[in-house]
XYZ file of C-alpha atoms in Angstrom:
422
model
C -3.393 -18.748 -16.100
C -5.915 -20.137 -13.645
C -3.534 -19.887 -10.690
C -2.548 -16.216 -11.160
C -6.177 -15.341 -11.910
C -7.397 -16.870 -8.660
C -4.583 -15.163 -6.742
C -5.536 -11.784 -8.221
C -9.245 -12.224 -7.406
C -8.421 -13.129 -3.807
C -6.592 -9.840 -3.281
C -8.393 -6.968 -1.618
C -8.832 -3.673 -3.444
C -5.907 -1.981 -1.626
C -3.672 -4.986 -2.330
C -4.603 -4.849 -6.014
C -3.758 -1.152 -6.167
C -0.430 -1.797 -4.436
C 0.410 -4.616 -6.849
C -0.492 -2.412 -9.802
C 1.724 0.399 -8.472
C 4.691 -1.911 -7.921
C 4.551 -3.447 -11.374
C 4.042 -0.072 -13.012
C 7.422 1.090 -11.713
C 8.971 -2.308 -12.386
C 7.813 -1.911 -15.984
C 9.646 1.427 -16.262
C 12.910 -0.373 -15.492
C 12.057 -3.204 -17.890
C 11.283 -0.720 -20.674
C 14.620 0.979 -19.983
C 16.520 -2.296 -20.383
C 14.657 -3.395 -23.511
C 14.928 -0.008 -25.225
C 18.626 0.427 -24.563
C 19.232 -3.211 -25.473
C 17.673 -2.634 -28.908
C 19.729 0.532 -29.366
C 22.938 -1.250 -28.319
C 22.707 -3.985 -30.973
C 24.161 -1.959 -33.890
C 26.782 -0.278 -31.692
C 29.358 -3.014 -31.779
C 30.738 -5.792 -29.634
C 32.439 -4.214 -26.643
C 30.622 -0.838 -26.505
C 27.207 -2.525 -26.739
C 28.112 -5.176 -24.164
C 29.455 -2.603 -21.688
C 26.424 -0.384 -22.192
C 23.978 -3.243 -21.735
C 25.812 -4.561 -18.659
C 25.818 -1.207 -16.870
C 22.141 -0.668 -17.665
C 21.336 -4.169 -16.317
C 22.994 -3.243 -13.017
C 20.941 -0.052 -12.903
C 17.721 -1.971 -13.596
C 18.468 -4.443 -10.791
C 19.029 -1.637 -8.279
C 15.805 0.016 -9.474
C 13.821 -3.183 -8.831
C 15.096 -3.457 -5.269
C 14.509 0.250 -4.611
C 10.885 0.097 -5.807
C 10.164 -2.827 -3.498
C 11.847 -1.313 -0.439
C 10.422 2.191 -1.028
C 6.816 0.978 -1.311
C 7.268 -1.211 1.761
C 8.463 1.882 3.614
C 5.451 3.800 2.347
C 3.153 1.201 3.939
C 5.162 1.197 7.181
C 6.538 -2.316 6.774
C 10.248 -1.361 6.926
C 12.398 1.714 7.660
C 13.178 4.254 4.968
C 15.844 2.829 2.607
C 18.105 5.882 2.774
C 21.318 4.041 1.857
C 19.613 2.276 -1.010
C 18.328 5.602 -2.366
C 21.842 7.057 -2.295
C 23.122 3.873 -3.924
C 20.592 4.218 -6.745
C 21.555 7.879 -7.202
C 25.234 6.896 -7.409
C 24.566 4.037 -9.832
C 22.364 6.300 -11.975
C 25.143 8.889 -12.164
C 27.783 6.254 -12.871
C 25.773 4.611 -15.663
C 25.053 8.001 -17.214
C 28.744 8.928 -17.149
C 29.645 5.505 -18.553
C 27.294 6.123 -21.476
C 28.975 9.472 -22.125
C 32.396 7.788 -21.883
C 31.356 5.169 -24.455
C 30.247 7.948 -26.785
C 33.575 9.727 -26.377
C 35.920 6.729 -26.470
C 33.999 4.259 -28.627
C 33.869 3.936 -32.390
C 33.179 7.172 -34.181
C 29.719 6.273 -35.439
C 26.344 7.885 -35.195
C 24.815 4.705 -33.784
C 27.206 4.842 -30.819
C 26.328 8.455 -30.053
C 22.600 7.767 -30.401
C 22.712 4.704 -28.130
C 24.859 6.465 -25.529
C 22.646 9.553 -25.562
C 19.484 7.478 -25.261
C 20.959 5.450 -22.429
C 22.027 8.600 -20.616
C 18.562 10.166 -20.845
C 16.603 7.001 -19.981
C 18.787 6.105 -17.005
C 18.653 9.605 -15.534
C 14.881 10.047 -15.995
C 13.836 6.603 -14.706
C 16.343 6.707 -11.846
C 14.963 10.094 -10.788
C 11.374 8.838 -10.723
C 12.187 5.720 -8.716
C 14.270 7.646 -6.179
C 11.228 9.903 -5.634
C 9.263 6.876 -4.358
C 11.363 6.822 -1.196
C 11.339 10.550 -0.449
C 8.764 12.705 1.338
C 8.186 16.418 0.937
C 7.583 18.297 -2.301
C 10.826 20.260 -2.064
C 12.928 17.153 -1.642
C 11.097 15.283 -4.389
C 11.465 17.999 -7.010
C 15.012 18.754 -5.907
C 15.996 15.333 -7.268
C 15.277 16.058 -10.969
C 16.729 19.554 -10.468
C 19.998 18.098 -9.220
C 20.259 15.617 -12.114
C 19.376 18.352 -14.607
C 22.124 20.580 -13.215
C 24.581 17.679 -13.404
C 23.570 17.003 -17.001
C 24.220 20.644 -17.891
C 27.679 20.539 -16.297
C 28.598 17.299 -18.088
C 27.410 18.642 -21.441
C 29.326 21.909 -21.069
C 32.443 20.038 -19.913
C 32.351 17.911 -23.060
C 32.468 21.081 -25.150
C 28.811 21.200 -26.202
C 27.337 24.628 -26.922
C 25.516 26.300 -24.072
C 22.224 26.207 -25.944
C 22.428 22.452 -26.561
C 23.551 21.844 -22.990
C 20.655 23.880 -21.662
C 18.196 22.032 -23.910
C 19.514 18.645 -22.749
C 19.320 19.605 -19.080
C 15.791 20.967 -19.615
C 14.671 17.661 -21.125
C 16.175 15.805 -18.170
C 14.390 18.182 -15.791
C 11.072 17.753 -17.588
C 11.253 13.961 -17.921
C 12.580 13.386 -14.415
C 10.097 15.847 -12.922
C 7.191 14.165 -14.713
C 8.193 10.717 -13.443
C 8.803 12.083 -9.929
C 5.323 13.640 -9.979
C 3.918 10.283 -11.096
C 5.644 8.599 -8.155
C 4.241 11.119 -5.672
C 0.694 10.785 -7.024
C 0.914 6.981 -7.083
C 1.971 6.824 -3.432
C -0.726 9.339 -2.508
C -3.447 7.291 -4.215
C -2.165 4.067 -2.649
C -2.317 5.582 0.832
C -5.837 6.909 0.190
C -7.068 3.478 -0.878
C -5.678 1.878 2.292
C -7.139 4.652 4.455
C -10.574 4.190 2.868
C -10.408 0.457 3.517
C -9.446 1.084 7.143
C -12.271 3.626 7.439
C -14.755 1.025 6.224
C -13.567 -1.454 8.849
C -13.701 1.261 11.501
C -17.256 2.098 10.487
C -18.269 -1.540 10.931
C -16.649 -1.650 14.381
C -18.344 1.601 15.370
C -21.702 0.201 14.313
C -21.151 -2.802 16.584
C -20.042 -0.554 19.447
C -23.079 1.692 18.976
C -25.391 -1.314 19.132
C -23.723 -2.465 22.336
C -24.147 0.987 23.845
C -27.814 0.996 22.876
C -28.329 -2.366 24.523
C -26.470 -1.153 27.608
C -28.667 1.957 27.836
C -31.846 -0.081 27.460
C -30.729 -2.532 30.120
C -29.776 0.311 32.472
C -33.142 2.000 31.989
C -34.987 -1.225 32.756
C -32.917 -2.401 35.711
C -31.890 0.898 37.304
C -35.322 1.959 38.463
C -36.451 -1.508 39.590
C -33.250 -2.241 41.510
C -33.486 1.090 43.303
C -37.048 0.324 44.393
C -36.084 -3.219 45.423
C -33.211 -1.883 47.531
C -35.462 0.639 49.308
C -38.246 -1.866 49.976
C -35.780 -4.495 51.191
C -34.286 -1.988 53.624
C -37.768 -1.084 54.814
C -38.676 -4.765 55.211
C -35.543 -5.349 57.331
C -36.437 -2.452 59.638
C -40.024 -3.670 59.969
C -38.883 -7.222 60.654
C -36.530 -6.012 63.403
C -39.544 -4.374 65.068
C -41.685 -7.491 64.610
C -44.088 -5.557 62.437
C -46.378 -7.667 60.172
C -46.000 -5.145 57.346
C -42.557 -6.656 56.636
C -44.208 -9.592 54.883
C -46.117 -7.288 52.545
C -42.927 -5.407 51.685
C -41.090 -8.627 50.867
C -44.002 -9.761 48.710
C -43.675 -6.484 46.827
C -39.910 -7.069 46.497
C -40.610 -10.503 45.051
C -43.082 -9.025 42.575
C -40.581 -6.381 41.487
C -37.861 -8.986 41.047
C -40.117 -11.106 38.837
C -41.152 -8.027 36.859
C -37.487 -7.136 36.362
C -36.746 -10.620 35.061
C -39.577 -10.339 32.562
C -38.439 -6.904 31.355
C -34.833 -8.065 30.984
C -35.977 -11.030 28.907
C -37.956 -8.677 26.671
C -34.930 -6.417 26.213
C -32.660 -9.357 25.383
C -35.262 -10.840 23.056
C -35.593 -7.554 21.237
C -31.828 -7.328 20.962
C -31.321 -10.863 19.723
C -34.303 -11.032 17.371
C -33.719 -9.301 14.048
C -36.545 -7.633 12.152
C -36.370 -8.728 8.512
C -37.619 -5.491 6.955
C -35.205 -3.401 9.040
C -32.300 -5.708 8.251
C -33.027 -5.569 4.510
C -33.126 -1.776 4.542
C -30.016 -1.588 6.735
C -28.030 -4.001 4.579
C -28.955 -2.096 1.424
C -27.908 1.191 2.995
C -24.584 -0.108 4.324
C -23.620 -1.858 1.083
C -24.575 1.158 -1.005
C -22.484 3.402 1.248
C -19.545 1.035 0.684
C -19.833 1.501 -3.095
C -21.649 -1.791 -3.762
C -24.760 -1.713 -5.943
C -27.315 -3.518 -3.747
C -30.841 -4.371 -4.925
C -33.655 -5.887 -2.846
C -36.520 -7.548 -4.721
C -39.271 -10.112 -4.340
C -41.974 -10.548 -1.736
C -42.435 -8.368 1.322
C -41.605 -9.449 4.846
C -45.022 -8.454 6.139
C -47.127 -11.363 7.319
C -44.262 -13.763 8.003
C -44.118 -15.351 11.448
C -41.927 -13.582 13.993
C -39.538 -16.554 14.297
C -39.108 -16.718 10.513
C -38.465 -12.979 10.241
C -35.934 -13.135 13.059
C -34.004 -16.030 11.482
C -33.979 -14.456 8.014
C -32.982 -11.123 9.519
C -29.884 -12.783 10.957
C -29.153 -14.317 7.550
C -29.299 -10.884 5.899
C -27.101 -9.370 8.613
C -24.445 -12.094 8.318
C -24.502 -12.057 4.511
C -24.054 -8.283 4.344
C -21.181 -8.463 6.825
C -19.455 -11.174 4.780
C -19.844 -9.215 1.537
C -18.137 -6.236 3.171
C -15.341 -8.137 4.894
C -14.468 -11.076 2.661
C -15.391 -10.027 -0.861
C -14.425 -7.528 -3.489
C -17.969 -7.068 -4.679
C -19.350 -4.464 -7.039
C -22.969 -5.606 -6.851
C -25.186 -7.598 -4.507
C -28.737 -8.855 -5.122
C -31.093 -9.845 -2.293
C -34.304 -11.642 -3.195
C -37.154 -12.870 -1.000
C -39.765 -15.214 -2.474
C -42.456 -17.681 -1.438
C -42.317 -21.128 -3.013
C -44.564 -24.109 -2.208
C -45.115 -23.358 1.429
C -41.561 -22.197 1.960
C -39.957 -18.795 2.162
C -36.638 -18.537 0.306
C -34.084 -15.788 0.842
C -31.095 -15.573 -1.507
C -28.142 -13.194 -1.373
C -25.851 -13.187 -4.423
C -22.758 -11.067 -4.964
C -19.853 -10.964 -7.367
C -16.139 -10.513 -6.740
C -15.762 -13.693 -4.652
C -13.920 -16.859 -5.589
C -14.279 -18.638 -2.254
C -17.139 -18.768 0.175
C -17.759 -15.495 1.870
C -18.391 -17.168 5.186
C -14.860 -18.465 5.565
C -11.789 -19.574 3.675
C -12.949 -23.089 3.270
C -16.417 -22.491 1.991
C -19.182 -23.565 4.313
C -17.020 -24.084 7.396
C -17.127 -20.468 8.569
C -18.294 -19.920 12.138
C -20.840 -17.334 10.988
C -22.511 -19.748 8.584
C -22.378 -22.524 11.161
C -24.245 -20.317 13.627
C -26.855 -19.493 10.991
C -27.391 -23.180 10.214
C -27.977 -23.890 13.894
C -30.436 -21.004 14.150
C -32.333 -22.129 11.043
C -32.348 -25.763 12.134
C -34.427 -24.780 15.171
C -37.312 -23.932 12.825
C -36.562 -26.700 10.284
C -34.789 -24.324 7.916
C -31.759 -24.970 5.721
C -28.843 -22.872 4.522
C -26.746 -23.341 1.386
C -23.690 -21.289 0.498
C -21.229 -21.635 -2.338
C -20.090 -20.464 -5.780
C -22.869 -19.727 -8.260
C -20.894 -19.227 -11.429
C -17.756 -17.387 -12.452
C -16.922 -14.840 -9.791
C -20.342 -15.218 -8.095
C -21.277 -16.410 -4.635
C -24.795 -17.228 -3.473
C -26.204 -17.774 0.005
C -29.706 -19.308 0.128
C -31.874 -19.836 3.206
C -35.142 -21.818 3.078
C -37.662 -21.997 5.905
C -40.975 -23.896 5.804
C -44.012 -21.783 6.621
C -46.556 -23.052 9.155
C -49.239 -25.005 7.309
C -52.879 -23.972 7.559
C -54.884 -26.554 9.533
C -57.284 -27.263 6.687
C -58.981 -30.246 8.321
C -59.898 -28.392 11.499
C -61.279 -25.510 9.441
C -63.523 -27.869 7.425
C -64.772 -29.530 10.624
C -65.616 -26.122 12.025
C -67.519 -25.277 8.825
C -69.507 -28.544 9.011
C -70.397 -27.828 12.627
C -71.506 -24.350 11.778
C -73.673 -25.580 8.890
C -75.221 -28.320 11.050
C -76.064 -25.828 13.718
C -77.911 -23.471 11.356
C -79.605 -26.275 9.374
C -83.083 -27.153 10.685
C-alpha cells in the first residue's frame, strides 16, 4: 500500500481528478460484469456462459473507449470515432444476444430475468461511455434517444404490448440519459480543474513579467535622463575642443560626474531589485497562497529591527518557499513562523501535501535551495529542508544576529564615570 499511496500523493490536483474520473467509468463496466455474472449463475451452462462471454467483450471495449475518450478530451490523441461506433455496435449486438438467449434458451424465469437485466445494463452503461467521446448537447442526448427507440422497436417486434414496450424504452432513455449527463458533467469538471491549474501558472508567470517590466521602467527612468545629458554635454565638449576653447575640459568633467552618478543610481536600482524586504515578502506570500486556496498563517516575531542583510536573505527564503509550495506541492495549509532564539533569527515554512522536498525531486538538491544556501552562507546562515512528518515538509533558515559589543560599551561607561568623578 505504501507504493500506491506515494504515487497518489505525488499527483497534482488535476491529475488526481482525471484518475478519479477514469476509474469511476471503469467501475461502471466492472459493476456491469459482476452484476450480470451473478445473475447468469442460475441460468444454466450454455446460456450463462454465452451471456457472460458477450458481456465480457462489451466490458473490454468499454475500458478501451473510456481511456481513449478521456485522452481525446485532454488533447492527447484524436477523437476515437471508429472506436465509438464499435462500442455502439457491440452494445447493440450484446443487447440483441441477451434477447435471443431469452427467446431461445430454457423456458425459465431466471433466464428471462438475467437476459433482461443484461440488456438494460449493457445499453445504459454503453450509452454513458459513448457520451464521453462526443461533444455537443444534441449529439450527446441523441445517443440515449437512439438506443431507447431501438429498445422500443425490439420490444414491439417480440410481441410485447405497446405499454410495456414504451415503459422499457423510457427506462432505457432515463438510465442512459442520466449516465450521459454524468459523463458530460465529469468532462466539464475535469477541464475546469486543468484550466484553473493553468491559470495559476499563468498568474505566476505574469507576476514575474510584471516585476521585470517594473525593473525596466525604473532603469529607463534613471538612465534615460542622464544619458541624454551626457550625450549633449559630450557633443558640446567636442565642439569646444575643435575650437580650442578651455571650456571643453569643464564640460568633460561634468560628463565624468554624470557618468559616475549614473553608475551609483543604477547600483541603487539593482540593489533595490535584488534585495527583498522581509515584511513585504511575508505579506505577499500570504496573499498569493491564500488566493491559490491555501490556508497560510504568519506568526512569531516582527521583522522590524532586523539588519538589512538579514531581512533581504530571509525575504528571498520566503519568496522561494512560497513559489515551491505553489509549484511542487498539493498543499492545503502553510505556516510561516519567525522567531528569535539565542542570538539567532529562525524562519520556518511548513506545508502539507508534499512527500518529497519542495525544492526539487531529490530533496535538497534543487537549484532554488542551492541558491538560497549560497546566499545565507554569505552571512553565516544555514538552511535545512526536508520532510517533517507524514505529508509535511519544512524549510528552516537560521541566521546569527550581530552581537552587541559589550566590552566596548563597558569601557566607554568606565571612561565616562572616570571623567565625571573628582
